[in-house]
mmCIF file of C-alpha atoms and ligand atoms in Angstrom:
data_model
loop_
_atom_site.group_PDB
_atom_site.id
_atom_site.type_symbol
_atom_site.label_atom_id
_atom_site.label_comp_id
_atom_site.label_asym_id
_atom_site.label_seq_id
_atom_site.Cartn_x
_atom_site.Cartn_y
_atom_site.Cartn_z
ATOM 1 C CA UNK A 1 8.735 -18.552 -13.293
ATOM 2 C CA UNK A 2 6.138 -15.701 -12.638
ATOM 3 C CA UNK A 3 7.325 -12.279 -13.247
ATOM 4 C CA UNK A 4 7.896 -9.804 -10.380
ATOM 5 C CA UNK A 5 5.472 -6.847 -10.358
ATOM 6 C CA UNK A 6 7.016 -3.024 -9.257
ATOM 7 C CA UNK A 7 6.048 -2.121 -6.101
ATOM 8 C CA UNK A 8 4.528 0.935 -7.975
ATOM 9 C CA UNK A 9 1.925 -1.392 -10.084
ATOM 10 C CA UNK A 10 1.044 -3.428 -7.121
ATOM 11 C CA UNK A 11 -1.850 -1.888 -5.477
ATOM 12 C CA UNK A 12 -5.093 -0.290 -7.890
ATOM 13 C CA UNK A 13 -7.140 2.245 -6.389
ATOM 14 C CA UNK A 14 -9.998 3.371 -7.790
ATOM 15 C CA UNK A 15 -12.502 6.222 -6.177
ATOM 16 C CA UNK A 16 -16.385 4.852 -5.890
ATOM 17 C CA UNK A 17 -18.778 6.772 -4.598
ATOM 18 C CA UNK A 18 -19.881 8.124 -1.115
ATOM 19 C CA UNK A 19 -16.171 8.820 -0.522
ATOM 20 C CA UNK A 20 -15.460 5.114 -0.453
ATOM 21 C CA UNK A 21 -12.248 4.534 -2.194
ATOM 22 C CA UNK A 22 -11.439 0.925 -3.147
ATOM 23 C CA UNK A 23 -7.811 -0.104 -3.104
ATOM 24 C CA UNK A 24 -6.691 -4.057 -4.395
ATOM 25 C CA UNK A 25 -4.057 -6.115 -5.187
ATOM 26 C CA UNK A 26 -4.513 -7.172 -8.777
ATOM 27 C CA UNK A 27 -1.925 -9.377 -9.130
ATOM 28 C CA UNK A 28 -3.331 -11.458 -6.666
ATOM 29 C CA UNK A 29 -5.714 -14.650 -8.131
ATOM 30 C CA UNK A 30 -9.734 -12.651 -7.272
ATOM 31 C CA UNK A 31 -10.433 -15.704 -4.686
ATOM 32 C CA UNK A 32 -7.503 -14.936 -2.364
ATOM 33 C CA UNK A 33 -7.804 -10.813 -3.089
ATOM 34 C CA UNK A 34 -8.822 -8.879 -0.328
ATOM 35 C CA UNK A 35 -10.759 -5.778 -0.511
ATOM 36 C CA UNK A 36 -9.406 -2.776 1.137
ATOM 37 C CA UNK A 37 -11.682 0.131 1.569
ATOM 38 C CA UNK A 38 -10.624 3.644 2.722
ATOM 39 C CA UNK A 39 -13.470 6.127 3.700
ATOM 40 C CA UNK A 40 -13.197 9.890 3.935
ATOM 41 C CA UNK A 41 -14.713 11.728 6.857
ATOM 42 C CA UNK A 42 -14.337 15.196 8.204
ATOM 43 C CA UNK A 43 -12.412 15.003 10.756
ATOM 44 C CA UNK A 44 -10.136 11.644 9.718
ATOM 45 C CA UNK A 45 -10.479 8.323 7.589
ATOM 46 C CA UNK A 46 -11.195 5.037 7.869
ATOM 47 C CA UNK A 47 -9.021 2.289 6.102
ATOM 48 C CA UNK A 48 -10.993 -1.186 6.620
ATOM 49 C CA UNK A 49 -8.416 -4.064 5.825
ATOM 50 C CA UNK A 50 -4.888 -3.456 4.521
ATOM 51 C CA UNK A 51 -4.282 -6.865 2.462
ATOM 52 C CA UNK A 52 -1.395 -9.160 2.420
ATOM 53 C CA UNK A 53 1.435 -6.417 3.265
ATOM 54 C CA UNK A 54 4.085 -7.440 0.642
ATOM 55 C CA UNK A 55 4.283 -4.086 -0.952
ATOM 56 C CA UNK A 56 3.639 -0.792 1.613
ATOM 57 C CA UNK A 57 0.356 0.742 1.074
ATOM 58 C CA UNK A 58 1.532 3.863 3.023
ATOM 59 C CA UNK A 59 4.682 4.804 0.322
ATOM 60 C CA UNK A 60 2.441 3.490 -2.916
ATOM 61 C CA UNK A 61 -1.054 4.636 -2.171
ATOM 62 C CA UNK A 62 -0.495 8.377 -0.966
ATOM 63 C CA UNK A 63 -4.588 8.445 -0.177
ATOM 64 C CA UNK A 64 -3.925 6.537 3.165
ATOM 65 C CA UNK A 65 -1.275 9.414 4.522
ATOM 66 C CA UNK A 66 -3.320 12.144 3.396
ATOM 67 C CA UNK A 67 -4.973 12.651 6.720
ATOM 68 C CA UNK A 68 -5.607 11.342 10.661
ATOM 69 C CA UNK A 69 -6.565 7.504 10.158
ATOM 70 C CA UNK A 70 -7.753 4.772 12.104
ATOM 71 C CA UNK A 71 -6.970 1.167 10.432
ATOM 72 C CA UNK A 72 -9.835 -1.208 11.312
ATOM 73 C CA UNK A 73 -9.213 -5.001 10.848
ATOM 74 C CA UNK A 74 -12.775 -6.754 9.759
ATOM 75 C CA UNK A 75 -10.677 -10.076 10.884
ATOM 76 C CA UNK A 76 -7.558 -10.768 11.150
ATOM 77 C CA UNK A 77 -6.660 -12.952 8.300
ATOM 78 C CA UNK A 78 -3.215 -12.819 6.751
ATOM 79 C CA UNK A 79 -4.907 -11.091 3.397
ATOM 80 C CA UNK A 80 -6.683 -8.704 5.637
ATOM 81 C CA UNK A 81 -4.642 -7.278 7.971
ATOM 82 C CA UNK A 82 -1.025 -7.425 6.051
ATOM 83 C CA UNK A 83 -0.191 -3.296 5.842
ATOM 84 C CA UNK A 84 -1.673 -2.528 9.291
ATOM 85 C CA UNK A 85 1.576 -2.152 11.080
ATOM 86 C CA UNK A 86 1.997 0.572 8.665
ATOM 87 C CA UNK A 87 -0.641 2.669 10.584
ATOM 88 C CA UNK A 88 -0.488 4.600 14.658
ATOM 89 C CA UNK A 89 -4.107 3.656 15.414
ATOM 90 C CA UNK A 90 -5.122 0.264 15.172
ATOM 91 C CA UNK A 91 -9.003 -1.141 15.678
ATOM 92 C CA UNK A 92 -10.273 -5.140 15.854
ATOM 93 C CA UNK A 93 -12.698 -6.858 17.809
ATOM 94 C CA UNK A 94 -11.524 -8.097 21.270
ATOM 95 C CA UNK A 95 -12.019 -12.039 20.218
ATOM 96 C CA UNK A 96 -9.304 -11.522 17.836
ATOM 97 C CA UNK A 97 -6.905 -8.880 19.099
ATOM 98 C CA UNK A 98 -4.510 -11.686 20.681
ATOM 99 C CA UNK A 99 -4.072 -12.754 16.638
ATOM 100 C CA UNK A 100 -3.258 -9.242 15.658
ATOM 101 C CA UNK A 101 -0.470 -8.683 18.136
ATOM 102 C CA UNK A 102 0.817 -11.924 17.731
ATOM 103 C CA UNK A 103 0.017 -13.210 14.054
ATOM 104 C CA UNK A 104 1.679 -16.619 12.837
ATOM 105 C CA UNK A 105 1.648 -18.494 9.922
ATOM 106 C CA UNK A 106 -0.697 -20.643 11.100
ATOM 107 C CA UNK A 107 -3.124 -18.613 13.043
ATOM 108 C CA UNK A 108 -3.340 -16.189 10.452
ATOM 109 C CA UNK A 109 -3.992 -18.641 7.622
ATOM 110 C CA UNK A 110 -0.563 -17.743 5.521
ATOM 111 C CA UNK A 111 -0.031 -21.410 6.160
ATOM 112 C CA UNK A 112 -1.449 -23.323 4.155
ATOM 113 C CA UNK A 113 -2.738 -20.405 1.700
ATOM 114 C CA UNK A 114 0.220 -18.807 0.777
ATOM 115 C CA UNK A 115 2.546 -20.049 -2.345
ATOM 116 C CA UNK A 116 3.419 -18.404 -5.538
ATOM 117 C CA UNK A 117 -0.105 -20.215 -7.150
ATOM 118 C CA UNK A 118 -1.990 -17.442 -5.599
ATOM 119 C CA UNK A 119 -0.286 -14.715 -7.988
ATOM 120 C CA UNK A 120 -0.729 -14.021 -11.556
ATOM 121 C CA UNK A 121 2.670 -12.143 -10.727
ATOM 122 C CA UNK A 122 4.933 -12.433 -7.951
ATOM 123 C CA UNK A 123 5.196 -8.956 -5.406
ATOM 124 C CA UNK A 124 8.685 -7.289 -5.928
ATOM 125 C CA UNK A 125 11.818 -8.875 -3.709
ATOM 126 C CA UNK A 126 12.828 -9.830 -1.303
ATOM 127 C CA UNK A 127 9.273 -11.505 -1.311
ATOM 128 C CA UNK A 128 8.924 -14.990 -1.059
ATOM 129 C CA UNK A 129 6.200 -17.087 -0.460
ATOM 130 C CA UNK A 130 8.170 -20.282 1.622
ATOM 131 C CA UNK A 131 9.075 -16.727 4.257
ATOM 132 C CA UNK A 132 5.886 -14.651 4.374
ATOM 133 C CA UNK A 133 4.252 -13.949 7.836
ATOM 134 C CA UNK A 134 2.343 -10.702 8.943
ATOM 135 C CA UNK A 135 4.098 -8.132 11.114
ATOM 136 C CA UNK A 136 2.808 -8.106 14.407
ATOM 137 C CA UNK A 137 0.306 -4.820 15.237
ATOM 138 C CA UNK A 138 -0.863 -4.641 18.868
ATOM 139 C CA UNK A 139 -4.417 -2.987 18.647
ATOM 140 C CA UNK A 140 -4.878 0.844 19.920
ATOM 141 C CA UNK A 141 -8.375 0.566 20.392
ATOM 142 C CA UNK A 142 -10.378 -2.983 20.702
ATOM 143 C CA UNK A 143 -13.978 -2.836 19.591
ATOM 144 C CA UNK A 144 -16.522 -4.316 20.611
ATOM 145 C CA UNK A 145 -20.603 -4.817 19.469
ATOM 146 C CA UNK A 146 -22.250 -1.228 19.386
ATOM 147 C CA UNK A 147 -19.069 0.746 19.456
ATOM 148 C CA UNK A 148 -18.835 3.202 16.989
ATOM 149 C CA UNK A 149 -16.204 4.689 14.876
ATOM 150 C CA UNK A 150 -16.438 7.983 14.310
ATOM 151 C CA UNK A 151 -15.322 9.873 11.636
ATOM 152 C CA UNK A 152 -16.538 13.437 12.705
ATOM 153 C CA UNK A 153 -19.663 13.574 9.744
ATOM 154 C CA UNK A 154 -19.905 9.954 9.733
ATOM 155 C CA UNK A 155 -20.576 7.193 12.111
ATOM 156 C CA UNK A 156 -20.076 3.441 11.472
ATOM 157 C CA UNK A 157 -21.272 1.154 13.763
ATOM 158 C CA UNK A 158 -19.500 -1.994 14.954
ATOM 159 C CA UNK A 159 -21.940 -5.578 14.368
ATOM 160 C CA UNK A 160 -20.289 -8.382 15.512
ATOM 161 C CA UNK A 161 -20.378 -11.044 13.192
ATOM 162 C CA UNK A 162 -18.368 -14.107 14.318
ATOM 163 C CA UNK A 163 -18.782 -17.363 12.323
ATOM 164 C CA UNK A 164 -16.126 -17.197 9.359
ATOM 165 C CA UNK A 165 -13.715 -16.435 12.913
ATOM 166 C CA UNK A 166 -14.599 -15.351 16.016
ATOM 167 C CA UNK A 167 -13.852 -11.754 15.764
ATOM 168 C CA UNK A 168 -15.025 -10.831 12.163
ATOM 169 C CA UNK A 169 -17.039 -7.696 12.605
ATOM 170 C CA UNK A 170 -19.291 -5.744 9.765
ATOM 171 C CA UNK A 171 -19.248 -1.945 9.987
ATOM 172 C CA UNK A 172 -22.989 -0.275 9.151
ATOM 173 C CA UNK A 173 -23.474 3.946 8.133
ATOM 174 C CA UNK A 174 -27.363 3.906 9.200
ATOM 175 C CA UNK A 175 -26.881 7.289 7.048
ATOM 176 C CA UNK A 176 -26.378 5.990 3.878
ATOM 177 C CA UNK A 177 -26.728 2.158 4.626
ATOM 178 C CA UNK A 178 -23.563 1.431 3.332
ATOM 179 C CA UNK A 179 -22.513 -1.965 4.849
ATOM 180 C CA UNK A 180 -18.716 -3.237 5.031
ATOM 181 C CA UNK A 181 -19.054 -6.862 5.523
ATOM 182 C CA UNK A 182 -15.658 -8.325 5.725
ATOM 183 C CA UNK A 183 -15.545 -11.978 4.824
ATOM 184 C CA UNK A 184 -19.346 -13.039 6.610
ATOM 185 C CA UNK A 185 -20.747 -12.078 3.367
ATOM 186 C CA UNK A 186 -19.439 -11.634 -0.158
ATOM 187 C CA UNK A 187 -20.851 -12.263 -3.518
ATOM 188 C CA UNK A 188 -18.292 -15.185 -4.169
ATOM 189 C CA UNK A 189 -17.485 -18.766 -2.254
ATOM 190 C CA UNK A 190 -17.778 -18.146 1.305
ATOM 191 C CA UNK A 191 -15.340 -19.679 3.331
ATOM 192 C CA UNK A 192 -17.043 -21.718 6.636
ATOM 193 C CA UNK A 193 -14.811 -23.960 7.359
ATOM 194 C CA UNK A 194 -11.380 -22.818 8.853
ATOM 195 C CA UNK A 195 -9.669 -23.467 12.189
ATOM 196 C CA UNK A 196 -11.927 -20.979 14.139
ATOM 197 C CA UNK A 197 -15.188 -20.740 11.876
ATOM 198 C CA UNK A 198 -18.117 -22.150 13.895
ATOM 199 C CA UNK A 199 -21.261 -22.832 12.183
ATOM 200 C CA UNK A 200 -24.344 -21.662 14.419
ATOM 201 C CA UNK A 201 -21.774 -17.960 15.115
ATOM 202 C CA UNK A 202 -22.667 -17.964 10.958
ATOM 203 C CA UNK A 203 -26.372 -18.716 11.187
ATOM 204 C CA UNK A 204 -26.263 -15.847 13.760
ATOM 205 C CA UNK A 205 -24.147 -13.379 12.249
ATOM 206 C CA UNK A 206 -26.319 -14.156 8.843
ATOM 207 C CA UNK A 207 -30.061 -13.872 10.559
ATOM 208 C CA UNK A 208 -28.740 -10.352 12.219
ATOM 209 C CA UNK A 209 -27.192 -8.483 8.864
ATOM 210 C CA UNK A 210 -30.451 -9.288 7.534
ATOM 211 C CA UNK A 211 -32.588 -7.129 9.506
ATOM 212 C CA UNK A 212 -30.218 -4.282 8.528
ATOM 213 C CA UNK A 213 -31.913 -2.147 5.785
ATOM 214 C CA UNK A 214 -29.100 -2.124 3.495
ATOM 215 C CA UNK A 215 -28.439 -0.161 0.267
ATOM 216 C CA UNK A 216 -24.893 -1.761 -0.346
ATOM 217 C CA UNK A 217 -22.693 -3.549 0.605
ATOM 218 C CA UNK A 218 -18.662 -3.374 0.503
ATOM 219 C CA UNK A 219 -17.554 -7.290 0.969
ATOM 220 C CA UNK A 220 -14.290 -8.502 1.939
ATOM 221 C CA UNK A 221 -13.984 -10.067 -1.427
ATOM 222 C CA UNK A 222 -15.637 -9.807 -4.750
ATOM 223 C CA UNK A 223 -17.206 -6.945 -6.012
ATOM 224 C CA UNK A 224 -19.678 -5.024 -4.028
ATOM 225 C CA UNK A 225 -23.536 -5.565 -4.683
ATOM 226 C CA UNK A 226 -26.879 -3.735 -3.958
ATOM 227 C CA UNK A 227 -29.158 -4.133 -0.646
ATOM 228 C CA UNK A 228 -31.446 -6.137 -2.748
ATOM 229 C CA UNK A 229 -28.647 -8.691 -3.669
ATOM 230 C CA UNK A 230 -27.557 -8.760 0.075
ATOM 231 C CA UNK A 231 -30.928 -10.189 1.083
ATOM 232 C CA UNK A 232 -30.908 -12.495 -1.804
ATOM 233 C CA UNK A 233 -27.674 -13.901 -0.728
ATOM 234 C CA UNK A 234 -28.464 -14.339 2.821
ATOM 235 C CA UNK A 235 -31.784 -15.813 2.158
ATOM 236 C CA UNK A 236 -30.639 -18.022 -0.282
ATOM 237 C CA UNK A 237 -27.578 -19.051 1.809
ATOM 238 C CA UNK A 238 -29.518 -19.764 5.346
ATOM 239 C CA UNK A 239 -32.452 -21.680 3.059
ATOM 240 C CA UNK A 240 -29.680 -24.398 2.330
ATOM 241 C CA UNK A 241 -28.097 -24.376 5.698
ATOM 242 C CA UNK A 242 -32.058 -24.960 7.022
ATOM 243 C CA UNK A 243 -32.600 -28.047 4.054
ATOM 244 C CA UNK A 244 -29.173 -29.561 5.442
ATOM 245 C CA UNK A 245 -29.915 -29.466 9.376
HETATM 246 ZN ZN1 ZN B 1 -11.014 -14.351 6.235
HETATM 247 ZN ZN1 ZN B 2 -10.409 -12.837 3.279
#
């Protein structure tokens, strides 16, 4: 049996720079981990993903209460979007706000990813892995390519980036070229293959975040990496797709 963590040593939260704040779940094995990143503006915050929701982030992570927030999904995975009930004003794409209001096991990927193998510890009861499903979270605001989100002193613009699922989107600060990428790009496996990934949406969605002039980027997974790295990745990932076509 794996032991049961407290909710209060679930989450880890750890202040970067640029008033990007990176919250995990550590007990969680790094491949199935989602990255949850919380901005600061001026005028409100930005929390981008909310992981798998089996401990609240709003009662153990005080930073996400602190002030006016809008909770963007990048997609709307079951390790993404987990917490976002939690939260008044909800943002995804429009290809994938029917999954957000009404998540399943299947459609969000719980099923077949989620079983006790995927922790190093199990989250506190009445968890279990055999019951878990995401909390359904109508969208308050669907997004779309261009739009922007607007923290008052900083503006993030919505890319589109479908290909891992249709309505995966990257968020881009032209001010600081900071890049949140979601799962399109991470510096670990990328995942291609599920029930709505589609192949030449990833060639696209890869050839377009390269022309970005980057500085870093904040993935979905994995640790973040420099602007240099993010070509290098994306080169190195579409020469292989080109030797295989
Ligand atoms: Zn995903
Ligand atoms: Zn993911």
């Amino acid at each position: 049996m794996k032991p049961r963590m407290r909710p209060q040593d679930w989450y880890s939260v750890r202040r970067l720079y640029d008033e990007v704040t990176y919250i995990c779940e550590p007990h969680i094995q790094e491949f199935y981990r989602c990255n949850i990143w919380h901005v600061r503006g001026r005028d409100r915050d930005m929390l981008i993903d909310s992981g798998m929701g089996v401990v609240s982030l709003r009662e153990w992570v005080p930073l996400v209460t602190e002030r006016e927030l809008i909770a963007v999904a990048s997609h709307t995975h079951f390790d993404h979007i987990g917490c976002h009930h939690e939260f008044e004003c909800r943002a995804v794409h429009a290809a994938e706000a029917d999954l957000l209001a009404k998540p399943t096991r299947e459609n969000t990927l719980a099923d077949p990813y989620v079983t006790d193998e995927i922790f190093d510890a199990l989250p506190p009861e009445p968890y279990c892995s055999k019951c878990y499903a995401v909390k359904r979270a109508p969208a308050t605001r669907i997004l779309e390519d261009g739009d922007v989100i607007d923290l008052g002193d900083r503006q993030f613009e919505v890319i589109h980036t479908p290909g891992h699922s249709p309505g995966g989107i990257a968020l881009y600060e032209k001010a600081t070229e900071i890049l949140f990428s979601g799962d399109i790009l991470y510096d670990g496996p990328l995942i291609e293959d599920t029930y709505h990934s589609n192949a030449s949406d990833y060639v696209a969605s890869m050839e377009r975040l390269l022309t970005l002039p980057v500085r870093v980027v904040h993935g979905g997974h994995f640790s973040s990496f420099s602007g240099e790295r993010c070509r290098e990745l994306i080169t190195g990932w579409l020469d292989a797709k080109h030797k295989t076509i």
